XYZ file of C-alpha atoms in Angstrom:
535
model
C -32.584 -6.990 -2.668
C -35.420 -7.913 -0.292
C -36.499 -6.057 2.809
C -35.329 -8.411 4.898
C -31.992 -9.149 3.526
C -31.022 -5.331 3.468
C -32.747 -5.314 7.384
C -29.974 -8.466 8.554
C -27.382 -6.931 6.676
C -28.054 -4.028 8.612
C -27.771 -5.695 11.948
C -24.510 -7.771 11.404
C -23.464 -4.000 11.575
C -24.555 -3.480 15.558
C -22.110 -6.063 17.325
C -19.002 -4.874 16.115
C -19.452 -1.327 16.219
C -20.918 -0.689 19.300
C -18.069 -2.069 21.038
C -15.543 1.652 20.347
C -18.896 3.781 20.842
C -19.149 6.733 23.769
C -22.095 5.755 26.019
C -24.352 7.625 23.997
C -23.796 5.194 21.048
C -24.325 2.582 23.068
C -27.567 3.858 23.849
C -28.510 4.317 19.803
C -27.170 1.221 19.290
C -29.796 -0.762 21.812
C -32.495 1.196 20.108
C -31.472 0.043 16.841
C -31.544 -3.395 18.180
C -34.804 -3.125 19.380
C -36.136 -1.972 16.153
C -34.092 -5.274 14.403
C -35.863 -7.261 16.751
C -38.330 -9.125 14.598
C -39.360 -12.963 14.589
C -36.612 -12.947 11.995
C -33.569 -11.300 13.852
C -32.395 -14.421 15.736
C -31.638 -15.876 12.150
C -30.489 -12.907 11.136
C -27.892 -12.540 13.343
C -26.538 -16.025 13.683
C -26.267 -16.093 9.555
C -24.230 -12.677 10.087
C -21.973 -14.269 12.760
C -21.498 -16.984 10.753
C -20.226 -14.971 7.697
C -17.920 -12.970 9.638
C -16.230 -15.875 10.853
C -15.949 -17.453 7.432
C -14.310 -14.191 6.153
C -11.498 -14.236 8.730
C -8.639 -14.014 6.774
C -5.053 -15.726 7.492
C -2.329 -12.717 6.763
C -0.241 -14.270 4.475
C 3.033 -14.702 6.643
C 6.453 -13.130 4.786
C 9.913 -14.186 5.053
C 11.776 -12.362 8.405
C 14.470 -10.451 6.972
C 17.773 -10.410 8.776
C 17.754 -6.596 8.656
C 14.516 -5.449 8.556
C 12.916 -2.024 9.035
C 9.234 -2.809 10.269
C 5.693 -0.331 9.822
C 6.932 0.757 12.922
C 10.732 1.757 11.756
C 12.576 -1.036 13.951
C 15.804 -1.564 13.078
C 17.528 -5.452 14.001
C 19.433 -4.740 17.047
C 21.317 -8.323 16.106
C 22.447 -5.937 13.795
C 24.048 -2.997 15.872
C 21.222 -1.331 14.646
C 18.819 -0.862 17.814
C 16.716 1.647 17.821
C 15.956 3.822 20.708
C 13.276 5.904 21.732
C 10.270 2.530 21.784
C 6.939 4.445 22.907
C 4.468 2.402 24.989
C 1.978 0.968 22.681
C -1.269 2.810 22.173
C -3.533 0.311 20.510
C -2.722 -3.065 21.808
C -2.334 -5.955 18.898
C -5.728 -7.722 19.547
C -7.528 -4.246 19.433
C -5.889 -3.672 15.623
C -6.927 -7.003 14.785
C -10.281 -6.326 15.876
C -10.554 -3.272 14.044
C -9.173 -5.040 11.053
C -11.514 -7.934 11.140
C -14.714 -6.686 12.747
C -15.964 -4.882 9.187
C -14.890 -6.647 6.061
C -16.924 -5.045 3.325
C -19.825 -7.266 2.854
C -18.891 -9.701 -0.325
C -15.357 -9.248 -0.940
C -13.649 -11.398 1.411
C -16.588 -14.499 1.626
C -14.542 -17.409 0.001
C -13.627 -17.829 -3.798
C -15.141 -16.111 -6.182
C -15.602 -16.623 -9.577
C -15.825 -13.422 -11.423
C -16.490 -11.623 -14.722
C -14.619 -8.940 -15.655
C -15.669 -6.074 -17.583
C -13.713 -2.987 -19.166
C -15.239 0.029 -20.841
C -13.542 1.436 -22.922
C -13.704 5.145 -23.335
C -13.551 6.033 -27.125
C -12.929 9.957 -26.907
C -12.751 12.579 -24.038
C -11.093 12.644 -20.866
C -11.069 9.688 -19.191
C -10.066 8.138 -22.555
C -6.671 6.111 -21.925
C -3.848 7.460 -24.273
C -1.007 5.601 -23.362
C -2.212 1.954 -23.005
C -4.938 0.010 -25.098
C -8.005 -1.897 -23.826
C -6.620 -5.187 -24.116
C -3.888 -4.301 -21.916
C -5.989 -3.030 -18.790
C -7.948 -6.031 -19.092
C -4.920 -8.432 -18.828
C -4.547 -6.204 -15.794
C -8.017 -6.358 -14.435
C -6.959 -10.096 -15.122
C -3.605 -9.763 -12.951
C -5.728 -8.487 -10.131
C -8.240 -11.041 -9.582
C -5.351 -13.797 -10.224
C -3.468 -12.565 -7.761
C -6.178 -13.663 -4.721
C -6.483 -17.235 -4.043
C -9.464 -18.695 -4.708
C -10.432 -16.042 -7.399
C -10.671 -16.960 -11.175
C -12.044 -15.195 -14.032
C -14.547 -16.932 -15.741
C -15.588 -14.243 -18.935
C -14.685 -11.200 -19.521
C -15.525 -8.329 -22.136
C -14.243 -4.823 -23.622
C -17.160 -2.797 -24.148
C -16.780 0.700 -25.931
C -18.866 3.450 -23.987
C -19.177 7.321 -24.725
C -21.160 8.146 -21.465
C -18.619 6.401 -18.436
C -20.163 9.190 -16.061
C -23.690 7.800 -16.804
C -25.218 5.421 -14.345
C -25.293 2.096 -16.290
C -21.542 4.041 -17.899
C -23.245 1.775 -21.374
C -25.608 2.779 -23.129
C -28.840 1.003 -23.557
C -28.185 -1.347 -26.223
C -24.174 -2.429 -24.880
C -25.656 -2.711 -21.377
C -28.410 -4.762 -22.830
C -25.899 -6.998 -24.543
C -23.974 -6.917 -21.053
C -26.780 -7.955 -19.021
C -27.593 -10.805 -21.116
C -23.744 -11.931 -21.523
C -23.684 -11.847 -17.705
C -26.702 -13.828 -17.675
C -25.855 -16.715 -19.935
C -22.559 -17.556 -18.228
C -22.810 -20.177 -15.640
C -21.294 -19.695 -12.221
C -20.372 -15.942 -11.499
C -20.580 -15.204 -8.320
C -18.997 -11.605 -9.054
C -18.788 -8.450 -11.400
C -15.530 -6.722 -11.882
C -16.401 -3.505 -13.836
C -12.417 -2.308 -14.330
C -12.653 1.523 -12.994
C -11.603 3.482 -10.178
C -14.498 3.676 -8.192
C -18.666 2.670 -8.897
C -21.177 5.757 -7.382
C -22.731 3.760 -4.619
C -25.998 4.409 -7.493
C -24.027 2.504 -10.202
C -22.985 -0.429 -8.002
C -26.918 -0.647 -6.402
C -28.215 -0.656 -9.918
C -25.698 -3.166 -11.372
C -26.388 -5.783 -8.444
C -30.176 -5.605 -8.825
C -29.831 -6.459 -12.373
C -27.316 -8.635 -12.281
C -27.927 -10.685 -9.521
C -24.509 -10.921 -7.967
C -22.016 -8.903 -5.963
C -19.904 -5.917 -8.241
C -16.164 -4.711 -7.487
C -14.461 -1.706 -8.811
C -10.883 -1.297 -9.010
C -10.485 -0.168 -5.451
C -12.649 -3.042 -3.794
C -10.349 -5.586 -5.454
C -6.796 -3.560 -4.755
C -8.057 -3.062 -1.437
C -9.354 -6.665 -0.651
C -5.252 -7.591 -1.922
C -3.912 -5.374 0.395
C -5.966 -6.733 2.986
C -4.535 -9.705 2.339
C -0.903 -9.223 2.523
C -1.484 -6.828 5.560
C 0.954 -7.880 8.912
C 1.593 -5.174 10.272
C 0.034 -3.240 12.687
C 0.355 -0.087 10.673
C -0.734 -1.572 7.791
C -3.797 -3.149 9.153
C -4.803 0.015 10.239
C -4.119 1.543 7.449
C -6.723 -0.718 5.283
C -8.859 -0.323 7.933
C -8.976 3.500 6.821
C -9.245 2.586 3.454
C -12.434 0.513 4.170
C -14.342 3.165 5.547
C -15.535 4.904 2.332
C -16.895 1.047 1.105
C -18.552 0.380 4.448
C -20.122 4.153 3.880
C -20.810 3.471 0.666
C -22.679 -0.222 1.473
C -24.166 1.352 4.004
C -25.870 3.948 1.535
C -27.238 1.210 -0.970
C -28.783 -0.671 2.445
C -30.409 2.007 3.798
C -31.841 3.433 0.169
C -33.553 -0.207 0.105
C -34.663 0.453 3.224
C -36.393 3.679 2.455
C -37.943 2.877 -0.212
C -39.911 0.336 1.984
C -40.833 2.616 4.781
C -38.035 0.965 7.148
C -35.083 3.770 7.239
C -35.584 6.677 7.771
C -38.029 6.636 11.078
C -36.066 7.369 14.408
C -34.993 5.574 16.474
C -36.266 4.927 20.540
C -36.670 8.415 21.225
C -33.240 9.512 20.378
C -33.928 11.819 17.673
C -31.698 9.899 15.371
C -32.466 8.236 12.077
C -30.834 4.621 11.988
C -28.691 5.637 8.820
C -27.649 8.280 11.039
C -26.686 6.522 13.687
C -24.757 4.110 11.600
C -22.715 6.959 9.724
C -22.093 8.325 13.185
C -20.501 4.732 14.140
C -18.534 4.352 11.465
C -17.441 8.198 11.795
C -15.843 7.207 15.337
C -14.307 4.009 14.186
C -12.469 6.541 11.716
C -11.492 8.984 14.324
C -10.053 6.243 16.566
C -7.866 4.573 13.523
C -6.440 8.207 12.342
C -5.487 8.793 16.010
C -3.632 6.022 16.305
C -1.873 6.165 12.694
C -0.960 9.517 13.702
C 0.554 8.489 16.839
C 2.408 5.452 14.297
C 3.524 8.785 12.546
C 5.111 11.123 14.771
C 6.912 7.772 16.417
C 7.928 6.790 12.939
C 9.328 10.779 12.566
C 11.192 10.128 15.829
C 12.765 7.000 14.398
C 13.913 8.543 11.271
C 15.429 11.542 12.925
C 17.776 9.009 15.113
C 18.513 6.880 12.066
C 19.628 10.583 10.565
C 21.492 11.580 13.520
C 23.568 8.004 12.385
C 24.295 8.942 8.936
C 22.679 6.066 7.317
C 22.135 7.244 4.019
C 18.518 6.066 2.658
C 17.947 4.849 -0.924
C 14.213 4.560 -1.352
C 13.230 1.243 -4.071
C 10.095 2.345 -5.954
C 8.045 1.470 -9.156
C 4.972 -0.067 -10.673
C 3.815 -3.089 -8.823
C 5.669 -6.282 -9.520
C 8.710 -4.529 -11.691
C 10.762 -6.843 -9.362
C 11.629 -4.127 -6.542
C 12.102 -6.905 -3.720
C 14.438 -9.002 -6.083
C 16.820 -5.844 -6.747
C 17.196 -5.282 -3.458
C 18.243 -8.939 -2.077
C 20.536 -8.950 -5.059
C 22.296 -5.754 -3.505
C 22.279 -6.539 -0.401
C 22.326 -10.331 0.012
C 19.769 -10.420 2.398
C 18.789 -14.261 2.315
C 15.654 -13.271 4.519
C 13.594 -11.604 1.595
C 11.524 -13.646 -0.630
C 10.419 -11.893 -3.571
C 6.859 -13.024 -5.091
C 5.999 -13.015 -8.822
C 2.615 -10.978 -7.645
C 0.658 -7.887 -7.462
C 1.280 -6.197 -4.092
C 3.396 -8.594 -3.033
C 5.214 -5.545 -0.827
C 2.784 -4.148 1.429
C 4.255 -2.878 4.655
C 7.733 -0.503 4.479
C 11.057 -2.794 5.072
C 14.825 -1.556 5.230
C 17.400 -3.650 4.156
C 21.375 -2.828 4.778
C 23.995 -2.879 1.686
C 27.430 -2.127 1.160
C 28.627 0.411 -2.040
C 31.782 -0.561 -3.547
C 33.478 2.024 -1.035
C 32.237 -0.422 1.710
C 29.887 2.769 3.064
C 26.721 1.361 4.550
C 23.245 2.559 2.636
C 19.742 1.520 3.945
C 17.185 0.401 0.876
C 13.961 0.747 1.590
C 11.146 -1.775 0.019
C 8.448 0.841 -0.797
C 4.753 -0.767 -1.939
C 4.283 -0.612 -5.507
C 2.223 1.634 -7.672
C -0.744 0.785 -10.082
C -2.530 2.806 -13.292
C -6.019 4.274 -11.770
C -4.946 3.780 -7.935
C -8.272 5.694 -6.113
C -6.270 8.639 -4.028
C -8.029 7.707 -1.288
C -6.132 4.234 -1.174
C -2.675 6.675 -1.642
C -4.180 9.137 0.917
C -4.440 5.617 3.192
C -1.386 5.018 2.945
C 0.058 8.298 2.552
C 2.087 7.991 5.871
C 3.860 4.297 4.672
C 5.216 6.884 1.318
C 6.138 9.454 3.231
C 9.212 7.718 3.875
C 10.240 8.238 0.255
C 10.487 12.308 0.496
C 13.272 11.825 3.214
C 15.203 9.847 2.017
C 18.885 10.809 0.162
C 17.944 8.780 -3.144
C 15.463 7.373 -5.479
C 15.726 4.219 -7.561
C 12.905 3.830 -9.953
C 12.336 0.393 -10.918
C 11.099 -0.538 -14.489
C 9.751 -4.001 -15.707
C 11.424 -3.005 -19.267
C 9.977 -6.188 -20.446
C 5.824 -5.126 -19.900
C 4.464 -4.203 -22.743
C 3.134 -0.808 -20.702
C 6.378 -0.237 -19.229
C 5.963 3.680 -20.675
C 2.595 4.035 -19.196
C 3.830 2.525 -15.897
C 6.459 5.193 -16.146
C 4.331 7.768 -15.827
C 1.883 6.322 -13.305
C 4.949 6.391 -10.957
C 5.917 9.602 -11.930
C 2.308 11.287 -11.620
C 1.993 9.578 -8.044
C 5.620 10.983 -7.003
C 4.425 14.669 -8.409
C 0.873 13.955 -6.219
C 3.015 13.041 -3.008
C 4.698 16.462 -3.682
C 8.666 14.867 -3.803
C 11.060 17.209 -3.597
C 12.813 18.362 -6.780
C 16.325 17.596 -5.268
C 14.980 14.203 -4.954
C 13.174 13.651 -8.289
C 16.059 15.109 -10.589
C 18.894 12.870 -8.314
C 16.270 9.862 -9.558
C 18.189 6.633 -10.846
C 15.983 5.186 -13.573
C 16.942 1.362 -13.769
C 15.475 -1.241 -16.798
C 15.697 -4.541 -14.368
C 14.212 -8.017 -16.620
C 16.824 -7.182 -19.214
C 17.163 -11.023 -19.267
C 13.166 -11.526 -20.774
C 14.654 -9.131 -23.909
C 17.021 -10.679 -26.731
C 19.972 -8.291 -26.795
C 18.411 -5.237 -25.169
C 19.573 -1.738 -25.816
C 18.037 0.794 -24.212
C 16.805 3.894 -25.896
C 16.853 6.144 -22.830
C 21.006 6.822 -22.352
C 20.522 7.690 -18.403
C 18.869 4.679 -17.707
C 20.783 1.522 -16.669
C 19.758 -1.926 -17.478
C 19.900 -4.704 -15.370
C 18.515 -7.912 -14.437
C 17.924 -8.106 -10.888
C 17.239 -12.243 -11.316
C 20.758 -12.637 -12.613
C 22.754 -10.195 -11.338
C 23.179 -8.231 -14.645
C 24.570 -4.552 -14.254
C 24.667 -4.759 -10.298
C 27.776 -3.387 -9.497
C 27.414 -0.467 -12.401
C 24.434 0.363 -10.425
C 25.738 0.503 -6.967
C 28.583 2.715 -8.244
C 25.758 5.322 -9.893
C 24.142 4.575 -6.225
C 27.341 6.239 -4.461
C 27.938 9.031 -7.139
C 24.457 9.936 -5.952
C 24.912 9.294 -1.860
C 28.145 11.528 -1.769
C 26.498 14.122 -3.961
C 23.288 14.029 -1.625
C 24.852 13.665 2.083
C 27.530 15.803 1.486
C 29.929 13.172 2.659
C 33.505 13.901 1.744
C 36.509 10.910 1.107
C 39.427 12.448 3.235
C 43.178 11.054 3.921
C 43.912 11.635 7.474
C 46.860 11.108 9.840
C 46.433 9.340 12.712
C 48.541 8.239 16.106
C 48.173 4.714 16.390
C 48.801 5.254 20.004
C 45.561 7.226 20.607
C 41.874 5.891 19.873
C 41.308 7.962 16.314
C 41.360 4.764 14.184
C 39.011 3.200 16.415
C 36.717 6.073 16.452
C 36.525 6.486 12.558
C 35.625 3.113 12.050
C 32.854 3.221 14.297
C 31.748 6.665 12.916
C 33.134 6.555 9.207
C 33.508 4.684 5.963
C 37.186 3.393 6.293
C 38.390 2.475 2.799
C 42.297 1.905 3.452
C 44.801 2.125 5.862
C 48.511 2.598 4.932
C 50.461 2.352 8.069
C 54.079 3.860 8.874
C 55.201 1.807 12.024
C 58.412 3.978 12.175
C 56.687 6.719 12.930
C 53.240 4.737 14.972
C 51.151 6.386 12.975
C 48.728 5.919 9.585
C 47.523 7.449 6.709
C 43.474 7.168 6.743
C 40.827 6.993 3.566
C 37.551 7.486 4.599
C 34.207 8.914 3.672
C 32.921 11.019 6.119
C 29.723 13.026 6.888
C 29.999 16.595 8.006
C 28.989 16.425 11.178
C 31.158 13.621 12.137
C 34.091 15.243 10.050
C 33.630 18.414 12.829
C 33.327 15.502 15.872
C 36.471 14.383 14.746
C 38.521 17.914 14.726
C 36.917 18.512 18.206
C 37.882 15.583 19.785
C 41.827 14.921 18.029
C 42.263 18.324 16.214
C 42.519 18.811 12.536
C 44.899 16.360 11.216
């Protein structure tokens, strides 16, 4: 990388930073100008502008459900469902968008790519993969880059290594044979090395050989993410999850820099190196997006707590990504509104969908984002607020793609990020295991006797579900099924069918009264005594 490429790259960073700065910034930030003011920065700048308007991404719209429970914990009021309690805004839309647009990491969103993919595998200690096989994280690493538009994989390679913590993670002679593989394909304009996360060293090393941009694992899950963002919440929340690349681009810049006498001088007499002043930037940028996720937080805590006071129990949908959680949950609700995808991440942003159990009780299922093999924490630390909504809720479904040929690694990928997110043990041993794509398997038996099979596509094993779904609830919520008496005459049957589950009514006209099945929650049970006694 040239001098001046690493100096313009460096300046595209001033304009959209400076804007959320304190006054002092402002004041590093015109130094830093004046430094970038060469015969060249005029050029410099206008290319920059010009590739951050070519990287402004359309959010892929999704399908309005009827019932829907936004980033922000809505519910429909068309549905009886309004919620109260709506906090003035604290980041207006257009500042969210501008904080979600203003630094894409350089590269990653700049048109199609076409992209080599490389996997080491790891023949012995422990990073070595137990429970899948080479071949199968590359048809992964595959999934991934499929799954953007505009991306295709031109090569790829599985390349044994013994030394993944090393720079190069080859050795000499594989990275040699790398190198010149890379080299003798025509037309990549990207490397996909198929681990977590590159050392900002690594990724500097690998571009200056190679010649073209590099990805790891979380670039490429990130850059998907950004893609299906619409929410506020969620935009935000991949704004977060941006700042360790932006540090990290920022580190490989400024090293070029150094090493040609241009980085590490200070800047206009404010006693600040410009790599300093840059980290400082992007340091505010991060306190201003946790602020307002935590604000998103405590309102989405507020929201829960009144859909609790209601007695909506919560069945939280999770799984690997693309084990068909969306489909399940039209097909037990019959929400017309949701429009499952055949893709990676299709689920970004938390939804709630409303379903009846064959008791007629009312159960909210909640769309959760899927989970992936070698997820970076700091993506799940992102998003960490979006998941809390599984530890309250009364039940878990985990949802299985029975047909993947890593359906038992998957397993415990989901499992291993459920015992990182610290679920509580009431929770994980209530879990409802379901085998959904049942219909992709010739006469499939399953070899685990708690689990139940489905298919979510055809409506296979639905209704055997949904009763193991109630078991659960009335175990969970402590909801009783009661037969009570009550005087036609007065407003009791009224009252429990606002407040309870009515399941029957048997009515004796001689006597202008009925005989009442319902399932009830505690605290309503005791609202009910209090207002028309104990019968």
């Amino acid at each position: 990388m040239s001098f001046l490429t690493a100096l313009r790259r460096i300046s595209s960073w001033m304009p959209v930073l400076q804007r959320s700065c304190t006054k002092s910034c402002q004041i590093g930030a015109r130094a830093t100008c004046r430094l970038l003011h060469t015969p060249h920065r005029t050029h410099a700048v206008n290319t920059c502008q010009q590739q951050r308007g070519a990287t402004i991404l359309q959010t892929r719209a999704f399908g309005l459900s009827a019932f829907r429970l936004k980033s922000t914990d809505d519910l429909s009021s068309s549905n009886g469902f309004n919620e109260e309690g709506e906090d003035e805004d604290f980041l207006e839309d257009s500042e969210v968008e501008e904080l979600f647009q203003q630094q894409i990491p350089a590269g990653i969103g700049e048109g199609q790519h076409r992209v080599f993919i490389i996997h080491p595998d790891v023949k012995w200690g422990s990073r070595k993969q137990h429970l899948t096989t080479a071949e199968l994280m590359m048809a992964e690493a595959e999934g991934l880059v499929n799954t953007l538009e505009n991306w295709t994989v031109v090569d790829k390679m599985i390349l044994s290594t013994k030394t993944p913590e090393k720079k190069r993670i080859f050795g000499k002679g594989n990275f040699q044979t790398l190198t010149e593989r890379i080299r003798q394909t025509a037309g990549i304009t990207a490397v996909f090395v198929n681990v977590e996360r590159l050392s900002p060293l690594s990724e500097r090393e690998f571009e200056e050989v190679w010649g073209v941009k590099v990805f790891d694992r979380y670039s490429v899950v990130l850059h998907i993410f950004r893609c299906n963002a619409r929410t506020k919440e969620a935009k935000l929340q991949i704004s977060l999850a941006e700042i360790p690349l932006l540090r990290s681009r920022l580190k490989n810049e400024m090293a070029n820099l150094d090493q040609q006498g241009g980085g590490s001088r200070y800047i206009g007499g404010s006693g600040e190196t410009l790599y300093e002043i840059q980290q400082r930037l992007l340091k505010e940028r991060e306190i201003k997006i946790r602020l307002a996720l935590e604000k998103l937080r405590k309102k989405r805590h507020l929201l829960r707590s009144q859909r609790k006071h209601r007695e909506f129990p919560v069945v939280s949908v999770l799984g690997y990504t693309n084990c068909g959680k969306t489909t399940l949950i039209k097909a037990l609700t019959g929400d017309t509104g949701l429009q499952p995808r055949n893709q990676l991440f299709a689920t970004l942003d938390v939804t709630v969908h409303a379903g009846q159990l064959p008791s007629h009780m009312t159960v909210l299922y909640v769309d959760t984002i899927g989970f992936l093999s070698q997820l970076p924490h700091q993506l799940i630390d992102s998003f960490s607020a979006t998941l809390e909504d599984i530890k309250h809720s009364d039940l878990l479904i985990h949802v299985r793609d029975i047909s993947h040929p890593e359906t038992a690694n998957q397993k415990v990928n989901v499992l291993n990020v459920l015992k990182n997110l610290q679920i509580p043990d009431r929770l994980m041993n209530s879990m409802i295991e379901v085998h959904n794509k049942t219909d992709l398997i010739t006469n499939y038996e399953s070899a685990e006797p708690a689990a139940l099979p489905i298919s979510a596509l055809e409506g296979r094993g639905l209704e055997q579900l949904k009763e193991a779904v109630e078991e659960e609830i009335l175990k969970a919520t402590g909801k009783q099924i009661l037969d009570l008496t009550v005087n036609l005459s007065s407003p009791q049957l009224s009252w429990l069918y606002k407040e309870a589950t009515v399941q029957d009514v048997q009515v004796n006209a001689d006597e202008g009264s009925a005989v009442v099945k319902v399932i009830i929650g505690t605290a309503a049970h005791g609202r009910y005594k209090k207002l028309f006694g104990s019968r």
